[in-house]
PDB file of C-alpha atoms in Angstrom:
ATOM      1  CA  UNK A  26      72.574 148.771  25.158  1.00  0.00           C
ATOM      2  CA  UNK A  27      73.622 151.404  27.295  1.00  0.00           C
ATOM      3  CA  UNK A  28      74.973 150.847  31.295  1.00  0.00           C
ATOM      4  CA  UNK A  29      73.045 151.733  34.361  1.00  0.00           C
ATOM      5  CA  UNK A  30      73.531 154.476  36.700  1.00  0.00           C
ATOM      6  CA  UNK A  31      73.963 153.169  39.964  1.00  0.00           C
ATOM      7  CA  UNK A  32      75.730 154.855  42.930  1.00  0.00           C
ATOM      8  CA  UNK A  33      79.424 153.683  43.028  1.00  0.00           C
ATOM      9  CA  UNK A  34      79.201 153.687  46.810  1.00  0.00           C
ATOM     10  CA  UNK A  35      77.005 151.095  47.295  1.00  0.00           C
ATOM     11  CA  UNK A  36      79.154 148.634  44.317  1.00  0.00           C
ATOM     12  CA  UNK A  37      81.679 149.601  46.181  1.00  0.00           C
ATOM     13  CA  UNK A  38      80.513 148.790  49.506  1.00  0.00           C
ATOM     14  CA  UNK A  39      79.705 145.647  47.785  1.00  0.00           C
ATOM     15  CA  UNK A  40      83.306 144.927  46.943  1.00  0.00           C
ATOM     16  CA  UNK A  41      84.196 145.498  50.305  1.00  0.00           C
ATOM     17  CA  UNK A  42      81.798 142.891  52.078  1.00  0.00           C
ATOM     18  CA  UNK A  43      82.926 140.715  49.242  1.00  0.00           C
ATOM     19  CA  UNK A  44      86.553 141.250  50.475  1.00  0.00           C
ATOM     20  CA  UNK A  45      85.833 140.934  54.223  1.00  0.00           C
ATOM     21  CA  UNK A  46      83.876 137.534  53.398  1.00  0.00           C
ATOM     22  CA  UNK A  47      86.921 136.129  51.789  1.00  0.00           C
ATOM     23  CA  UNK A  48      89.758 137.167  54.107  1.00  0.00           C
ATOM     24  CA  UNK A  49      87.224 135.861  57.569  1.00  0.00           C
ATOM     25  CA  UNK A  50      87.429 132.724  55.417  1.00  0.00           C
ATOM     26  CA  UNK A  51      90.647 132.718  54.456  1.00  0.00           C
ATOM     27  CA  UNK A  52      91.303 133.005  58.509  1.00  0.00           C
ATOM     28  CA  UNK A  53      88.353 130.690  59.449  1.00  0.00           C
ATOM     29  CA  UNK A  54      89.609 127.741  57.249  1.00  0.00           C
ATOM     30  CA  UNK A  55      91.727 125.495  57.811  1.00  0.00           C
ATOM     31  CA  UNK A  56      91.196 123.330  54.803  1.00  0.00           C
ATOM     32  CA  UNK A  57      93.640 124.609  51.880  1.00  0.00           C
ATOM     33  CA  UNK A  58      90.781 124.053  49.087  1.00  0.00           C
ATOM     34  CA  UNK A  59      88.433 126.229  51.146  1.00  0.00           C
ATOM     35  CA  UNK A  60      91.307 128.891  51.618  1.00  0.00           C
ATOM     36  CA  UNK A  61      91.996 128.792  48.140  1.00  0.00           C
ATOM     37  CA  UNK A  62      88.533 129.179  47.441  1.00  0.00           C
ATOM     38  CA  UNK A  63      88.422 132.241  49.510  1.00  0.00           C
ATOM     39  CA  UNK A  64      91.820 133.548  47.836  1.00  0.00           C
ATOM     40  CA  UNK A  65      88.834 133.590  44.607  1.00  0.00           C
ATOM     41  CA  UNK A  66      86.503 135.603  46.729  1.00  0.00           C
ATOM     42  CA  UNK A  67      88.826 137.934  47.209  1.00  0.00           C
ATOM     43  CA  UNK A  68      90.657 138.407  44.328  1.00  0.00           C
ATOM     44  CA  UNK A  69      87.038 138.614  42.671  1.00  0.00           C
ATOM     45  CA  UNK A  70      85.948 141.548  45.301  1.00  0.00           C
ATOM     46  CA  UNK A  71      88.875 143.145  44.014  1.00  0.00           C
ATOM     47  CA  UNK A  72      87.746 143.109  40.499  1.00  0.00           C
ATOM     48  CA  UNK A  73      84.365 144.673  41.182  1.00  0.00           C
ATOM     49  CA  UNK A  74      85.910 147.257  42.355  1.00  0.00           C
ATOM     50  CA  UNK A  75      88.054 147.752  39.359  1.00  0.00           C
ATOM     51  CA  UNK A  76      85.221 147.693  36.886  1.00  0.00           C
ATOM     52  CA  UNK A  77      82.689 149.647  39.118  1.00  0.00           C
ATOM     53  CA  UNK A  78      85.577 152.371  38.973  1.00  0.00           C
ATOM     54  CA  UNK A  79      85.607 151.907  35.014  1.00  0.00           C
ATOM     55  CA  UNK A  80      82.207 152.220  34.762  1.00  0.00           C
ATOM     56  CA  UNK A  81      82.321 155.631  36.545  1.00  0.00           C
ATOM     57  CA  UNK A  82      84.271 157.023  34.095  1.00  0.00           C
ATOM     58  CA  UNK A  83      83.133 154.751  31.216  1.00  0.00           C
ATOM     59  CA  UNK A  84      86.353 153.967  30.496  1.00  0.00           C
ATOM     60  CA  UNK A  85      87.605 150.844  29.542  1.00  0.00           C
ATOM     61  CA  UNK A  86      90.439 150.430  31.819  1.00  0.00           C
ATOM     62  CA  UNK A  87      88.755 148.729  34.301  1.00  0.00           C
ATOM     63  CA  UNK A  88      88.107 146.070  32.181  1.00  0.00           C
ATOM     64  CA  UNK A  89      91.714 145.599  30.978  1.00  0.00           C
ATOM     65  CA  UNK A  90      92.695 145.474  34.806  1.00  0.00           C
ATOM     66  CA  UNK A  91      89.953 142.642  35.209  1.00  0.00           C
ATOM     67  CA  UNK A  92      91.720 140.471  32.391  1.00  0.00           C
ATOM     68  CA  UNK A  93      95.053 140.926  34.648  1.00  0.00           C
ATOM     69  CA  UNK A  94      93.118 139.916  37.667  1.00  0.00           C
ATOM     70  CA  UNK A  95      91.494 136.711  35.605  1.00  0.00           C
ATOM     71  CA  UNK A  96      94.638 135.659  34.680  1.00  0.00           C
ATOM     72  CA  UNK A  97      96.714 136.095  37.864  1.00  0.00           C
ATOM     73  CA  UNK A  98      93.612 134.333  39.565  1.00  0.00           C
ATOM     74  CA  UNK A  99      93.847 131.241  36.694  1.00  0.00           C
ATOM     75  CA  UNK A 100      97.484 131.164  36.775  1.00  0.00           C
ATOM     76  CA  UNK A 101      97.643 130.983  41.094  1.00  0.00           C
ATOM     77  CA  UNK A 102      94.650 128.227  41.048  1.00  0.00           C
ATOM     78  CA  UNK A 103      96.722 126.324  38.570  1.00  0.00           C
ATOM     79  CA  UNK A 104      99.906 125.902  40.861  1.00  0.00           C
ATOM     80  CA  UNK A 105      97.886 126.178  43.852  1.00  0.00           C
ATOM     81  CA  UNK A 106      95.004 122.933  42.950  1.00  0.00           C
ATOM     82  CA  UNK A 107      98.981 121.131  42.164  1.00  0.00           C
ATOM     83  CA  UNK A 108      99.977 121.781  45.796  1.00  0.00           C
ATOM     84  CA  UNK A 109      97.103 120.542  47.068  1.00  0.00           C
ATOM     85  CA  UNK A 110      97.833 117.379  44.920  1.00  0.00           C
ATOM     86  CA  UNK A 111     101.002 117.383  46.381  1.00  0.00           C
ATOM     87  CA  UNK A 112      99.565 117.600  50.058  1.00  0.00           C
ATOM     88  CA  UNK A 113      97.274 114.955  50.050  1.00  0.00           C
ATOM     89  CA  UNK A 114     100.136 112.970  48.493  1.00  0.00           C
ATOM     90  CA  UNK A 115     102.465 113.693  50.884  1.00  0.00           C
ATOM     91  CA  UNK A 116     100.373 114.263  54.004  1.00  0.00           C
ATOM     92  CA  UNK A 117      97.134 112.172  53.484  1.00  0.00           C
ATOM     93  CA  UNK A 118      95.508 115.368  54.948  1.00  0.00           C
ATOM     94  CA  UNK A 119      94.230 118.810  54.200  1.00  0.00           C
ATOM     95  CA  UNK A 120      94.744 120.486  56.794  1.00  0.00           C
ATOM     96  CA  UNK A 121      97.385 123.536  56.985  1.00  0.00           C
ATOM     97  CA  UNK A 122      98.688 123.097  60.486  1.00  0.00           C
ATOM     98  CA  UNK A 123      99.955 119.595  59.095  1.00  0.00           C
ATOM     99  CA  UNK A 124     101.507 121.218  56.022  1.00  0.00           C
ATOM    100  CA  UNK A 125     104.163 123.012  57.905  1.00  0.00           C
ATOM    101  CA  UNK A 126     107.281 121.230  57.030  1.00  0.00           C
ATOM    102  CA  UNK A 127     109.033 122.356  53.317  1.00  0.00           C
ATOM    103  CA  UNK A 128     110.546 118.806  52.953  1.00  0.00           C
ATOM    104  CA  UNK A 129     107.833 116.070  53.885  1.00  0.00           C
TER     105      UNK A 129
ATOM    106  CA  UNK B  22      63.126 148.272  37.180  1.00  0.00           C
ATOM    107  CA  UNK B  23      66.641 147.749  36.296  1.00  0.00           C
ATOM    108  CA  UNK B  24      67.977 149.079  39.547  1.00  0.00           C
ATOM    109  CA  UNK B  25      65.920 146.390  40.855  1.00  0.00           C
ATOM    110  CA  UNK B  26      67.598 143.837  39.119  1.00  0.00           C
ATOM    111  CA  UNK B  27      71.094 144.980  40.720  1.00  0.00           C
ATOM    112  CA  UNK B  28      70.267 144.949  43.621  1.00  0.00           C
ATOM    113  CA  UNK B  29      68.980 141.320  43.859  1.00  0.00           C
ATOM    114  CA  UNK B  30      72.225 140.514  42.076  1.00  0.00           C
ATOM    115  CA  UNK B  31      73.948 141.783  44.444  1.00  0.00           C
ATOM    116  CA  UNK B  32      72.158 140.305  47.317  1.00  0.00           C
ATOM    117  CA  UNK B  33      72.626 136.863  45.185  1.00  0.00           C
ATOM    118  CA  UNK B  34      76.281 137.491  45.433  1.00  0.00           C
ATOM    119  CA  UNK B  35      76.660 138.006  49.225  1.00  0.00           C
ATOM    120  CA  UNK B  36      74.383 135.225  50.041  1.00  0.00           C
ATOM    121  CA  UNK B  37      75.777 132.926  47.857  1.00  0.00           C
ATOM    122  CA  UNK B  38      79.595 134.132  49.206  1.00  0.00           C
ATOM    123  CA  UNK B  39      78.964 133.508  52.755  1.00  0.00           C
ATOM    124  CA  UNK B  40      77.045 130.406  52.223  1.00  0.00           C
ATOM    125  CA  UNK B  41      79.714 129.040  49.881  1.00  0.00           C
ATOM    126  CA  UNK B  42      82.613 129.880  52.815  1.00  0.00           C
ATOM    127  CA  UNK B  43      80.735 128.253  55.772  1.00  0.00           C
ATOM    128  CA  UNK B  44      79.801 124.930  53.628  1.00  0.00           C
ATOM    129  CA  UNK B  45      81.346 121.967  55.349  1.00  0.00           C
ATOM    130  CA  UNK B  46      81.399 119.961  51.844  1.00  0.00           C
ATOM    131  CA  UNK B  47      83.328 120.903  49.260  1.00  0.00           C
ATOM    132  CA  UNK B  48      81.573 120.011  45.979  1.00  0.00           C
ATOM    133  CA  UNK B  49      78.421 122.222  47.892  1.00  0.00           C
ATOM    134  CA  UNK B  50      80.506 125.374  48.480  1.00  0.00           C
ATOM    135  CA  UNK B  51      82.035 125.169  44.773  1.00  0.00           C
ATOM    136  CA  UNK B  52      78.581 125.223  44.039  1.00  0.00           C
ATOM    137  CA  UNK B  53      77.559 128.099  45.906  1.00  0.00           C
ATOM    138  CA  UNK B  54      80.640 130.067  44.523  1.00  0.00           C
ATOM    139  CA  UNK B  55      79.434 129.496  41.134  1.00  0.00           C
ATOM    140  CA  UNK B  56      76.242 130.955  41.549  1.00  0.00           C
ATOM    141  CA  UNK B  57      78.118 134.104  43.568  1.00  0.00           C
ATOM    142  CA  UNK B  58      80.248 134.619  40.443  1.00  0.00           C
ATOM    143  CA  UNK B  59      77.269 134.285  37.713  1.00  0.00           C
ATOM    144  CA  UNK B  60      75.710 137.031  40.151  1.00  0.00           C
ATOM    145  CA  UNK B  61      78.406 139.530  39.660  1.00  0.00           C
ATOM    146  CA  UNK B  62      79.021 138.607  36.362  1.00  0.00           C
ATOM    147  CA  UNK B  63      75.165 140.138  35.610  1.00  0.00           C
ATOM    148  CA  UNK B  64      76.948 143.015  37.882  1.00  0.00           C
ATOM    149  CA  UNK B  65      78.827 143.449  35.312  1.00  0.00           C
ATOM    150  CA  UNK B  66      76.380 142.960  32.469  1.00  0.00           C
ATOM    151  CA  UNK B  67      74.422 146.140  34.428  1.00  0.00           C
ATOM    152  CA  UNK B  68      76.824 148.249  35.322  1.00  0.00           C
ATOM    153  CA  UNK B  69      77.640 148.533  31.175  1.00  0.00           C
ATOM    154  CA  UNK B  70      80.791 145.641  31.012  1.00  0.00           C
ATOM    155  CA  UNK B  71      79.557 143.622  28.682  1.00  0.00           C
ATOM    156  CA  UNK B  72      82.938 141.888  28.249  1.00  0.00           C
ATOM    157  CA  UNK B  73      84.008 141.317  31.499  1.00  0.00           C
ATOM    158  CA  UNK B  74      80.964 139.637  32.159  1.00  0.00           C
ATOM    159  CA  UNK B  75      81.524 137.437  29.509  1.00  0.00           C
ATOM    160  CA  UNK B  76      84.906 136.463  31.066  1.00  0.00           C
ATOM    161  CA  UNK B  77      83.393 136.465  34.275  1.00  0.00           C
ATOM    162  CA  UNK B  78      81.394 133.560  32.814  1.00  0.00           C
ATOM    163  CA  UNK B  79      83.142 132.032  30.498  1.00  0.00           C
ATOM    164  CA  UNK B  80      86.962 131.856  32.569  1.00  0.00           C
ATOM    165  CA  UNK B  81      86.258 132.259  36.321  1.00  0.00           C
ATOM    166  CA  UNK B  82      82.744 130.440  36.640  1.00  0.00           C
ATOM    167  CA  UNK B  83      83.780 127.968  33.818  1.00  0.00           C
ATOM    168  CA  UNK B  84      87.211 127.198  33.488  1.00  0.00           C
ATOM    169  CA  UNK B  85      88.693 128.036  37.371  1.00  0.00           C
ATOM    170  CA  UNK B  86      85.972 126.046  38.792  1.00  0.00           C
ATOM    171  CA  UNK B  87      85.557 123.285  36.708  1.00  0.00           C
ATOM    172  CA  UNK B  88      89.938 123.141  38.198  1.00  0.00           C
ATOM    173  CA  UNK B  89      88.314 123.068  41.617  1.00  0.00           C
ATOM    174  CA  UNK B  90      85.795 120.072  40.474  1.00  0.00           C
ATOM    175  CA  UNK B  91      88.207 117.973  39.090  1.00  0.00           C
ATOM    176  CA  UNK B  92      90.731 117.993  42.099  1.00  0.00           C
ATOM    177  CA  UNK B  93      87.750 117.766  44.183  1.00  0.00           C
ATOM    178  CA  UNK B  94      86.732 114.574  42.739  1.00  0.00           C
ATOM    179  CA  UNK B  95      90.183 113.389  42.387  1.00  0.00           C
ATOM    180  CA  UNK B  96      90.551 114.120  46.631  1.00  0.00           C
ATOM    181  CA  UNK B  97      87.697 111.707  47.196  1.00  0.00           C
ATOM    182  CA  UNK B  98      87.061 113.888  50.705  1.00  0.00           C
ATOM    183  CA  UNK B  99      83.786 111.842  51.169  1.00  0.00           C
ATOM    184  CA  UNK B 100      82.011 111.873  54.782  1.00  0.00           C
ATOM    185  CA  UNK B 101      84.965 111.378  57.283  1.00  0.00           C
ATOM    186  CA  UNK B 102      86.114 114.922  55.515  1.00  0.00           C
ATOM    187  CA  UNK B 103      82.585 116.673  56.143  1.00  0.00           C
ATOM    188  CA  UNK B 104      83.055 115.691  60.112  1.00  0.00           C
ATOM    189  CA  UNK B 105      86.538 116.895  60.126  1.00  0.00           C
ATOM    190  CA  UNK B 106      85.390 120.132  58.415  1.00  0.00           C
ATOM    191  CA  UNK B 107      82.404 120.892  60.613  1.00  0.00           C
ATOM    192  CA  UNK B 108      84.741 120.308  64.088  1.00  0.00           C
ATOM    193  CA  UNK B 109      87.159 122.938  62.325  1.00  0.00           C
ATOM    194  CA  UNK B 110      84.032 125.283  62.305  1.00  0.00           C
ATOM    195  CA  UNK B 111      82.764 125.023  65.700  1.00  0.00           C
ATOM    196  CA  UNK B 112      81.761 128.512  67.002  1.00  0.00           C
ATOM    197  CA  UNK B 113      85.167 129.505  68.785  1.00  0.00           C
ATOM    198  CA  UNK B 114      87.068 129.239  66.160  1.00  0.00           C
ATOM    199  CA  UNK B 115      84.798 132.380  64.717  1.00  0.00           C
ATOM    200  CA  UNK B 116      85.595 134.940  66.946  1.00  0.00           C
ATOM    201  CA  UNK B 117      89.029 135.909  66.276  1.00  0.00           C
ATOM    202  CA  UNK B 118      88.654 136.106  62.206  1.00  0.00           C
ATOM    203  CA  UNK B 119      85.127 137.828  62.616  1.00  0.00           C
ATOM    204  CA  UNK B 120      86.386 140.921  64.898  1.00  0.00           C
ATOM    205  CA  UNK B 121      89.904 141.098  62.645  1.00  0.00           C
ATOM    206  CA  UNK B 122      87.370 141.296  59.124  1.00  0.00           C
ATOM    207  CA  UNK B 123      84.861 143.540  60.866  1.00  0.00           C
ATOM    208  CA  UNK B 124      87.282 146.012  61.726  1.00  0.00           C
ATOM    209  CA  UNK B 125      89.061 146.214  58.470  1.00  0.00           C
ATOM    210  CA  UNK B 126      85.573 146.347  56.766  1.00  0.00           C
ATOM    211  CA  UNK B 127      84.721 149.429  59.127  1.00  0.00           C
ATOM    212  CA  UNK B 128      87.753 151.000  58.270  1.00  0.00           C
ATOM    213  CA  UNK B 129      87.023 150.480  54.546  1.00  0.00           C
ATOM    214  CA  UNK B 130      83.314 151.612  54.555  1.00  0.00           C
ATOM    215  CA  UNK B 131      84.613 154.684  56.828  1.00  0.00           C
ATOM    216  CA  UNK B 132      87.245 155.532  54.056  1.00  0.00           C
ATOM    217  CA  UNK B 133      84.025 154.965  51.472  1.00  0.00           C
ATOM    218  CA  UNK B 134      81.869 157.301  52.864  1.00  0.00           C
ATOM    219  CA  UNK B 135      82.355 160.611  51.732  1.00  0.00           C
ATOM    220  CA  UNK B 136      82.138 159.780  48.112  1.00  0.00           C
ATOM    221  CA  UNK B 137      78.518 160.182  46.462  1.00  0.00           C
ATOM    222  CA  UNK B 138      78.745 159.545  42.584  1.00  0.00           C
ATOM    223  CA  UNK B 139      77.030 157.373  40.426  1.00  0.00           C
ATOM    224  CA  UNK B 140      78.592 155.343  37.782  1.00  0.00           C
ATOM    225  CA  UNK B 141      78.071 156.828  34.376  1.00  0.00           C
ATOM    226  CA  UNK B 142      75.675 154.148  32.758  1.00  0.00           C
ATOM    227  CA  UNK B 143      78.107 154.234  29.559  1.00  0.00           C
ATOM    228  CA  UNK B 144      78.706 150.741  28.209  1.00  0.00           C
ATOM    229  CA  UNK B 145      82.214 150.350  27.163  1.00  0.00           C
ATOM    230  CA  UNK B 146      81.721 147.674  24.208  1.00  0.00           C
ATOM    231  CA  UNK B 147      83.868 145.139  23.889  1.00  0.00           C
ATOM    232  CA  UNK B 148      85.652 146.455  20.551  1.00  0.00           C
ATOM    233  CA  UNK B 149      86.871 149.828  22.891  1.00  0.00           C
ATOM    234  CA  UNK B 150      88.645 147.025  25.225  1.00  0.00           C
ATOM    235  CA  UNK B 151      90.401 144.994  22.570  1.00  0.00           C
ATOM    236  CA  UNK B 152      91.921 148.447  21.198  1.00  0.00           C
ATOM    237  CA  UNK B 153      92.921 149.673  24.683  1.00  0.00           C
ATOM    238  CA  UNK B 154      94.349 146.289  25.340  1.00  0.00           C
ATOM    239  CA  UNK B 155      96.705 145.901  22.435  1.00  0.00           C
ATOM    240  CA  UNK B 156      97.364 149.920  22.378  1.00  0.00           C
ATOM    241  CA  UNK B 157      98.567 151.254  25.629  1.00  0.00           C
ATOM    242  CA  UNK B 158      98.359 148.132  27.815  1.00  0.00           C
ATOM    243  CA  UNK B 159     100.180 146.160  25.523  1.00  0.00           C
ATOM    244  CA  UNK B 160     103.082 145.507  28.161  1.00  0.00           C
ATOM    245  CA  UNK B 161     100.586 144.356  30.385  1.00  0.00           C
ATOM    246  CA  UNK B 162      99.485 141.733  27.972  1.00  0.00           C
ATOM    247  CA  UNK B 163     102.995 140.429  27.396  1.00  0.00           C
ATOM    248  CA  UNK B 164     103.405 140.319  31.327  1.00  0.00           C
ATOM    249  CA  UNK B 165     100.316 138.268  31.890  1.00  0.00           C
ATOM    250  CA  UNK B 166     101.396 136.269  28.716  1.00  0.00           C
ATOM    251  CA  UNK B 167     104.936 135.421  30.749  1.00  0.00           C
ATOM    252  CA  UNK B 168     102.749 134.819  34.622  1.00  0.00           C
ATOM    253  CA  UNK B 169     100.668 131.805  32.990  1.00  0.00           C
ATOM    254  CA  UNK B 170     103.311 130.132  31.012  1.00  0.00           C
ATOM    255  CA  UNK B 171     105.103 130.412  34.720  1.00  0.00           C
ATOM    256  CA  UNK B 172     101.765 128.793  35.898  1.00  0.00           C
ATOM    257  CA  UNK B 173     101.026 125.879  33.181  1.00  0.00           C
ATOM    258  CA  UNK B 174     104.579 125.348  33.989  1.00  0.00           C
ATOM    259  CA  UNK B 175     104.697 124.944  37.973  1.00  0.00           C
ATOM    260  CA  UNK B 176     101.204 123.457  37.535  1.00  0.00           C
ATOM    261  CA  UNK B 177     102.250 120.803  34.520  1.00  0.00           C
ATOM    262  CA  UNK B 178     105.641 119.845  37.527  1.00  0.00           C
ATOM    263  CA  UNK B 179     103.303 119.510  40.194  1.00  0.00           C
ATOM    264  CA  UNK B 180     100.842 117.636  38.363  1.00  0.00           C
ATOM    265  CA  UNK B 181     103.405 115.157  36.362  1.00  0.00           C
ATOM    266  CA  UNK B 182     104.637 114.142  39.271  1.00  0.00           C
ATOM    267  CA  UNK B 183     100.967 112.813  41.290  1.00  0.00           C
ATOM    268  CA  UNK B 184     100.699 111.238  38.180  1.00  0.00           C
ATOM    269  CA  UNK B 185     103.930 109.425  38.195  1.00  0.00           C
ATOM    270  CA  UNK B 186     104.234 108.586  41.602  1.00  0.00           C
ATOM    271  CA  UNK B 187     100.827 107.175  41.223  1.00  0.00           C
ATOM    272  CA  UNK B 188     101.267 104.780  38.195  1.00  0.00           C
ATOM    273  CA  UNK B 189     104.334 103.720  40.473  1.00  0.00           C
ATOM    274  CA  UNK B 190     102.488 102.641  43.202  1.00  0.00           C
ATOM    275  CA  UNK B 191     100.633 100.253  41.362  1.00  0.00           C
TER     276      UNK B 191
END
């Protein structure tokens, strides 16, 4: 089955809401699972972009960058969901502004 | 009719993003999320990545968020969390992060403007990938390989010791 022809502008545009979304949350939150969860938003705006871009050329490139992006984003969630183990643990809190000593 | 389709996907995905980021329970943003990333995942599917949105599927949608359930559960935020969360989001603390995205989302769709083209409406098949992978981005493989052993490790430290300090307490 073949692709459709869509104008990259607007998957683009796309991409960049997507981004925006994430980082307001990323700002807005002050929960770490939410900020994490915006960390996904963004990282997954990111790889919109990079397979809209591949699709323009019909290359496969994009593609290969999205597998780099999936497994930074797996890799960062792992260590990231341990912190906020860690946190609660240590704080009995989620919140960020709490979080702000290295040694607890 | 299949342009169609996109573009309800992609109104799925921003409806589903901002509702998922202004949730004041956890479990019913994850939720949300998931349904943003099955929407670009048919994104994908249309735009002629079959493969990616597979993965899209399969890793981010499945595997990454079933990570945020179980630590989720494991939290056990339950309703004194939800208050806590919807004080955090009172109106005010909007402002700031709203004007700071909006600008840098100006700036992007101002740098996006003066590019009409359409994407090609090949499909790159999933065969084409696999070769390009293990041909010229075979470094990049190896690389990624290296980042999640770094990450099972850190995570499998972090992890081992909840669990320890846990079974301690008892």
């Amino acid at each position: 089955m073949g692709g459709l022809q869509v104008p990259l502008e607007h998957v683009l545009l796309l991409a960049a809401v997507l981004f925006s979304c994430g980082l307001m949350g990323l700002m807005l939150r002050r929960n770490i699972i939410f900020m994490l969860m915006s960390l996904e938003v963004m990282l997954n705006a990111a790889a919109l972009a990079f397979v809209a871009a591949g699709a323009r050329w019909g290359q496969a490139d994009g593609q290969i960058i999205f597998l780099l992006i999936l497994s930074v984003a797996a890799a960062e969630v792992a260590v990231g969901l341990g912190l906020v183990l860690q946190i609660q643990r240590r704080f009995k809190t989620l919140d960020m502004d709490q979080a702000n000593r290295l040694r607890g | 009719m299949m342009e169609v389709l996109f573009y309800i996907a992609a109104m799925v995905a921003l409806i589903a993003t901002m509702a998922a980021l202004t949730r004041a329970n956890a479990a019913h943003a994850l939720i949300y999320l998931i349904v943003s990333l099955l929407a670009v995942a048919v994104l994908f599917f249309l735009m002629g990545a079959p493969f990616a949105a597979a993965l899209e599927i399969v890793i981010y949608a499945g595997a990454i968020m079933v990570l945020f359930v179980f630590v989720i559960m494991m939290l056990n935020l339950g309703e004194a969390g939800n208050t806590r969360e919807r004080e955090w989001l009172s109106p005010r603390n909007w402002v700031v992060p709203g004007i700071l995205a909006g600008l840098l989302l100006l700036e992007l769709l101002l740098a996006l403007r003066h590019a009409p083209t359409t994407t090609s409406g090949v499909s790159v098949d999933p065969k084409t990938v696999g070769l390009t992978l293990f041909g010229p981005y075979v470094l990049a493989v190896e690389i990624a390989s290296m980042l999640l052993l770094a990450g099972l490790v850190g995570a499998y430290h972090l992890g081992r010791r909840f669990i320890v300090r846990r079974e301690g307490q008892r």
